[in-house]
Amino acid sequence: MTQHKLPSRLYLLVPWDLPIQQQLNEANKIKLRHILKHLLHALELSSYKEALDIINQELANLDMSHVLPASVASTQTMLKLWEIEDFNNYFKLMHVQTKEPADCVIWSLLTAYQTFLTLDESGSEFDSTQVEYLKEGFRSYAYMLARVFSLSLEEIK
């Protein structure tokens, strides 16, 4: 498996490769159900250190070696390539393509939460109401991914 520190960039699938619905084999269903279950558990913890330990372990268990920078000749939007590159550079994003989009989407979600936890651990002061809104957003995203990947929500709770 691949060990990860905070990425220099957040990996995002190119928009036209985002899965709306994807059937996974049983092994991937088990793996992703496990990861989402642990993410939801980490979101409930009051200790950010414990939550960060869980997220780091789940990231370490994901193999991202199949992710490659996207080769984009057209934006498939009204935006020009330089505008997208400028946006991506400013926000430290990298659009990628992969044979395993489910892993990449889950990895990006975990990385986003890991970044928040790392910021909080470093002593940043966050409004507790806003933190709860953020956590609720991560929960909602986890449940949406469960639907996209046809994972039983009852088994995740």
mmCIF file of C-alpha atoms in Angstrom:
data_model
loop_
_atom_site.group_PDB
_atom_site.id
_atom_site.type_symbol
_atom_site.label_atom_id
_atom_site.label_comp_id
_atom_site.label_asym_id
_atom_site.label_seq_id
_atom_site.Cartn_x
_atom_site.Cartn_y
_atom_site.Cartn_z
ATOM 1 C CA MET A 1 0.000 0.000 0.000
ATOM 2 C CA THR A 2 1.022 3.596 -0.444
ATOM 3 C CA GLN A 3 2.111 5.786 2.477
ATOM 4 C CA HIS A 4 0.898 9.381 2.273
ATOM 5 C CA LYS A 5 1.820 12.580 4.011
ATOM 6 C CA LEU A 6 -0.170 15.703 3.350
ATOM 7 C CA PRO A 7 -0.279 15.888 -0.432
ATOM 8 C CA SER A 8 1.232 18.860 -2.181
ATOM 9 C CA ARG A 9 -1.971 18.842 -4.229
ATOM 10 C CA LEU A 10 -5.479 17.521 -3.798
ATOM 11 C CA TYR A 11 -6.249 14.914 -6.473
ATOM 12 C CA LEU A 12 -9.601 15.353 -8.175
ATOM 13 C CA LEU A 13 -10.994 13.261 -10.979
ATOM 14 C CA VAL A 14 -11.642 15.220 -14.133
ATOM 15 C CA PRO A 15 -15.339 16.154 -13.977
ATOM 16 C CA TRP A 16 -16.331 13.948 -16.901
ATOM 17 C CA ASP A 17 -14.849 10.885 -15.130
ATOM 18 C CA LEU A 18 -16.744 11.394 -11.868
ATOM 19 C CA PRO A 19 -18.816 8.276 -11.199
ATOM 20 C CA ILE A 20 -22.551 8.841 -10.966
ATOM 21 C CA GLN A 21 -23.106 5.169 -10.313
ATOM 22 C CA GLN A 22 -20.482 2.452 -10.229
ATOM 23 C CA GLN A 23 -20.682 -1.250 -9.565
ATOM 24 C CA LEU A 24 -17.768 -2.552 -7.544
ATOM 25 C CA ASN A 25 -16.550 -6.087 -7.126
ATOM 26 C CA GLU A 26 -17.136 -7.613 -3.695
ATOM 27 C CA ALA A 27 -13.555 -7.046 -2.494
ATOM 28 C CA ASN A 28 -13.741 -3.329 -3.337
ATOM 29 C CA LYS A 29 -17.167 -3.054 -1.705
ATOM 30 C CA ILE A 30 -15.779 -4.513 1.512
ATOM 31 C CA LYS A 31 -12.702 -2.252 1.392
ATOM 32 C CA LEU A 32 -14.655 0.961 0.700
ATOM 33 C CA ARG A 33 -17.406 0.102 3.211
ATOM 34 C CA HIS A 34 -14.653 -0.371 5.819
ATOM 35 C CA ILE A 35 -13.039 2.974 4.953
ATOM 36 C CA LEU A 36 -16.340 4.885 5.033
ATOM 37 C CA LYS A 37 -17.255 3.246 8.325
ATOM 38 C CA HIS A 38 -13.950 4.378 9.842
ATOM 39 C CA LEU A 39 -14.345 7.881 8.417
ATOM 40 C CA LEU A 40 -17.798 8.181 9.982
ATOM 41 C CA HIS A 41 -16.381 6.933 13.294
ATOM 42 C CA ALA A 42 -13.532 9.471 13.117
ATOM 43 C CA LEU A 43 -16.076 12.245 12.515
ATOM 44 C CA GLU A 44 -17.785 11.342 15.813
ATOM 45 C CA LEU A 45 -14.617 11.486 17.917
ATOM 46 C CA SER A 46 -13.966 14.510 20.091
ATOM 47 C CA SER A 47 -10.219 13.817 20.024
ATOM 48 C CA TYR A 48 -8.775 15.172 16.798
ATOM 49 C CA LYS A 49 -5.586 13.182 17.421
ATOM 50 C CA GLU A 50 -7.526 9.893 17.512
ATOM 51 C CA ALA A 51 -9.498 10.922 14.421
ATOM 52 C CA LEU A 52 -6.282 11.826 12.594
ATOM 53 C CA ASP A 53 -4.743 8.457 13.497
ATOM 54 C CA ILE A 54 -7.763 6.679 11.961
ATOM 55 C CA ILE A 55 -7.673 8.777 8.795
ATOM 56 C CA ASN A 56 -3.915 8.339 8.389
ATOM 57 C CA GLN A 57 -4.300 4.561 8.711
ATOM 58 C CA GLU A 58 -7.057 4.466 6.091
ATOM 59 C CA LEU A 59 -4.990 6.599 3.714
ATOM 60 C CA ALA A 60 -2.023 4.267 4.215
ATOM 61 C CA ASN A 61 -4.231 1.334 3.216
ATOM 62 C CA LEU A 62 -5.237 2.862 -0.119
ATOM 63 C CA ASP A 63 -3.024 2.178 -3.119
ATOM 64 C CA MET A 64 -2.959 5.278 -5.305
ATOM 65 C CA SER A 65 -0.215 4.121 -7.675
ATOM 66 C CA HIS A 66 -2.743 3.914 -10.534
ATOM 67 C CA VAL A 67 -3.537 7.658 -10.409
ATOM 68 C CA LEU A 68 -2.025 9.721 -13.224
ATOM 69 C CA PRO A 69 -2.230 13.423 -14.012
ATOM 70 C CA ALA A 70 -5.077 14.015 -16.441
ATOM 71 C CA SER A 71 -4.140 14.721 -20.011
ATOM 72 C CA VAL A 72 -6.543 17.504 -20.864
ATOM 73 C CA ALA A 73 -6.607 18.895 -24.402
ATOM 74 C CA SER A 74 -10.042 20.433 -23.967
ATOM 75 C CA THR A 75 -11.821 21.640 -20.860
ATOM 76 C CA GLN A 76 -15.241 20.489 -22.110
ATOM 77 C CA THR A 77 -16.428 23.807 -20.653
ATOM 78 C CA MET A 78 -16.402 27.437 -21.739
ATOM 79 C CA LEU A 79 -13.220 27.972 -19.719
ATOM 80 C CA LYS A 80 -9.845 28.167 -21.364
ATOM 81 C CA LEU A 81 -7.108 25.704 -20.361
ATOM 82 C CA TRP A 82 -4.954 28.458 -18.827
ATOM 83 C CA GLU A 83 -7.890 29.577 -16.645
ATOM 84 C CA ILE A 84 -8.305 26.095 -15.249
ATOM 85 C CA GLU A 85 -4.564 25.663 -14.757
ATOM 86 C CA ASP A 86 -4.414 29.007 -12.943
ATOM 87 C CA PHE A 87 -7.313 27.987 -10.666
ATOM 88 C CA ASN A 88 -5.771 24.566 -10.013
ATOM 89 C CA ASN A 89 -2.375 26.042 -9.182
ATOM 90 C CA TYR A 90 -3.850 28.622 -6.834
ATOM 91 C CA PHE A 91 -5.902 26.044 -4.909
ATOM 92 C CA LYS A 92 -3.257 23.304 -5.243
ATOM 93 C CA LEU A 93 -5.507 20.931 -7.169
ATOM 94 C CA MET A 94 -4.496 18.312 -9.678
ATOM 95 C CA HIS A 95 -7.026 16.742 -11.988
ATOM 96 C CA VAL A 96 -6.249 13.076 -12.439
ATOM 97 C CA GLN A 97 -7.440 10.021 -14.269
ATOM 98 C CA THR A 98 -7.420 6.466 -12.985
ATOM 99 C CA LYS A 99 -8.747 2.977 -13.591
ATOM 100 C CA GLU A 100 -10.008 3.041 -9.986
ATOM 101 C CA PRO A 101 -12.168 6.183 -9.651
ATOM 102 C CA ALA A 102 -13.801 4.933 -6.440
ATOM 103 C CA ASP A 103 -10.446 4.746 -4.648
ATOM 104 C CA CYS A 104 -9.492 8.212 -5.885
ATOM 105 C CA VAL A 105 -12.744 9.837 -4.753
ATOM 106 C CA ILE A 106 -12.511 8.196 -1.317
ATOM 107 C CA TRP A 107 -8.843 9.139 -1.032
ATOM 108 C CA SER A 108 -9.670 12.778 -1.836
ATOM 109 C CA LEU A 109 -12.395 12.838 0.822
ATOM 110 C CA LEU A 110 -10.047 11.378 3.432
ATOM 111 C CA THR A 111 -7.303 13.793 2.439
ATOM 112 C CA ALA A 112 -9.628 16.777 2.818
ATOM 113 C CA TYR A 113 -10.582 15.673 6.347
ATOM 114 C CA GLN A 114 -6.947 14.874 7.170
ATOM 115 C CA THR A 115 -5.980 18.412 6.150
ATOM 116 C CA PHE A 116 -8.621 19.904 8.426
ATOM 117 C CA LEU A 117 -7.521 17.716 11.344
ATOM 118 C CA THR A 118 -3.890 18.657 10.775
ATOM 119 C CA LEU A 119 -4.782 22.352 10.761
ATOM 120 C CA ASP A 120 -6.750 21.934 13.952
ATOM 121 C CA GLU A 121 -3.934 19.977 15.601
ATOM 122 C CA SER A 122 -1.528 22.805 14.779
ATOM 123 C CA GLY A 123 -3.482 25.137 17.036
ATOM 124 C CA SER A 124 -5.766 26.889 14.571
ATOM 125 C CA GLU A 125 -8.854 28.319 16.211
ATOM 126 C CA PHE A 126 -12.082 27.278 14.483
ATOM 127 C CA ASP A 127 -15.636 28.252 15.353
ATOM 128 C CA SER A 128 -17.265 25.117 16.853
ATOM 129 C CA THR A 129 -20.512 25.668 14.931
ATOM 130 C CA GLN A 130 -18.605 25.873 11.648
ATOM 131 C CA VAL A 131 -16.656 22.730 12.556
ATOM 132 C CA GLU A 132 -19.932 20.856 13.056
ATOM 133 C CA TYR A 133 -21.179 22.091 9.674
ATOM 134 C CA LEU A 134 -17.934 20.883 8.116
ATOM 135 C CA LYS A 135 -18.231 17.479 9.762
ATOM 136 C CA GLU A 136 -21.849 17.196 8.617
ATOM 137 C CA GLY A 137 -20.672 17.928 5.075
ATOM 138 C CA PHE A 138 -18.110 15.123 5.303
ATOM 139 C CA ARG A 139 -20.813 12.764 6.632
ATOM 140 C CA SER A 140 -23.165 13.692 3.800
ATOM 141 C CA TYR A 141 -20.411 13.143 1.262
ATOM 142 C CA ALA A 142 -19.631 9.716 2.754
ATOM 143 C CA TYR A 143 -23.290 8.668 2.508
ATOM 144 C CA MET A 144 -23.535 10.006 -1.049
ATOM 145 C CA LEU A 145 -20.501 7.925 -2.035
ATOM 146 C CA ALA A 146 -22.093 4.892 -0.402
ATOM 147 C CA ARG A 147 -25.115 5.392 -2.689
ATOM 148 C CA VAL A 148 -22.933 5.924 -5.782
ATOM 149 C CA PHE A 149 -21.031 2.712 -5.067
ATOM 150 C CA SER A 150 -24.134 0.728 -4.026
ATOM 151 C CA LEU A 151 -22.866 0.120 -0.513
ATOM 152 C CA SER A 152 -25.395 -0.769 2.146
ATOM 153 C CA LEU A 153 -25.801 2.261 4.395
ATOM 154 C CA GLU A 154 -26.974 0.055 7.268
ATOM 155 C CA GLU A 155 -23.682 -1.788 7.223
ATOM 156 C CA ILE A 156 -21.747 1.490 7.386
ATOM 157 C CA LYS A 157 -23.430 3.009 10.444
#
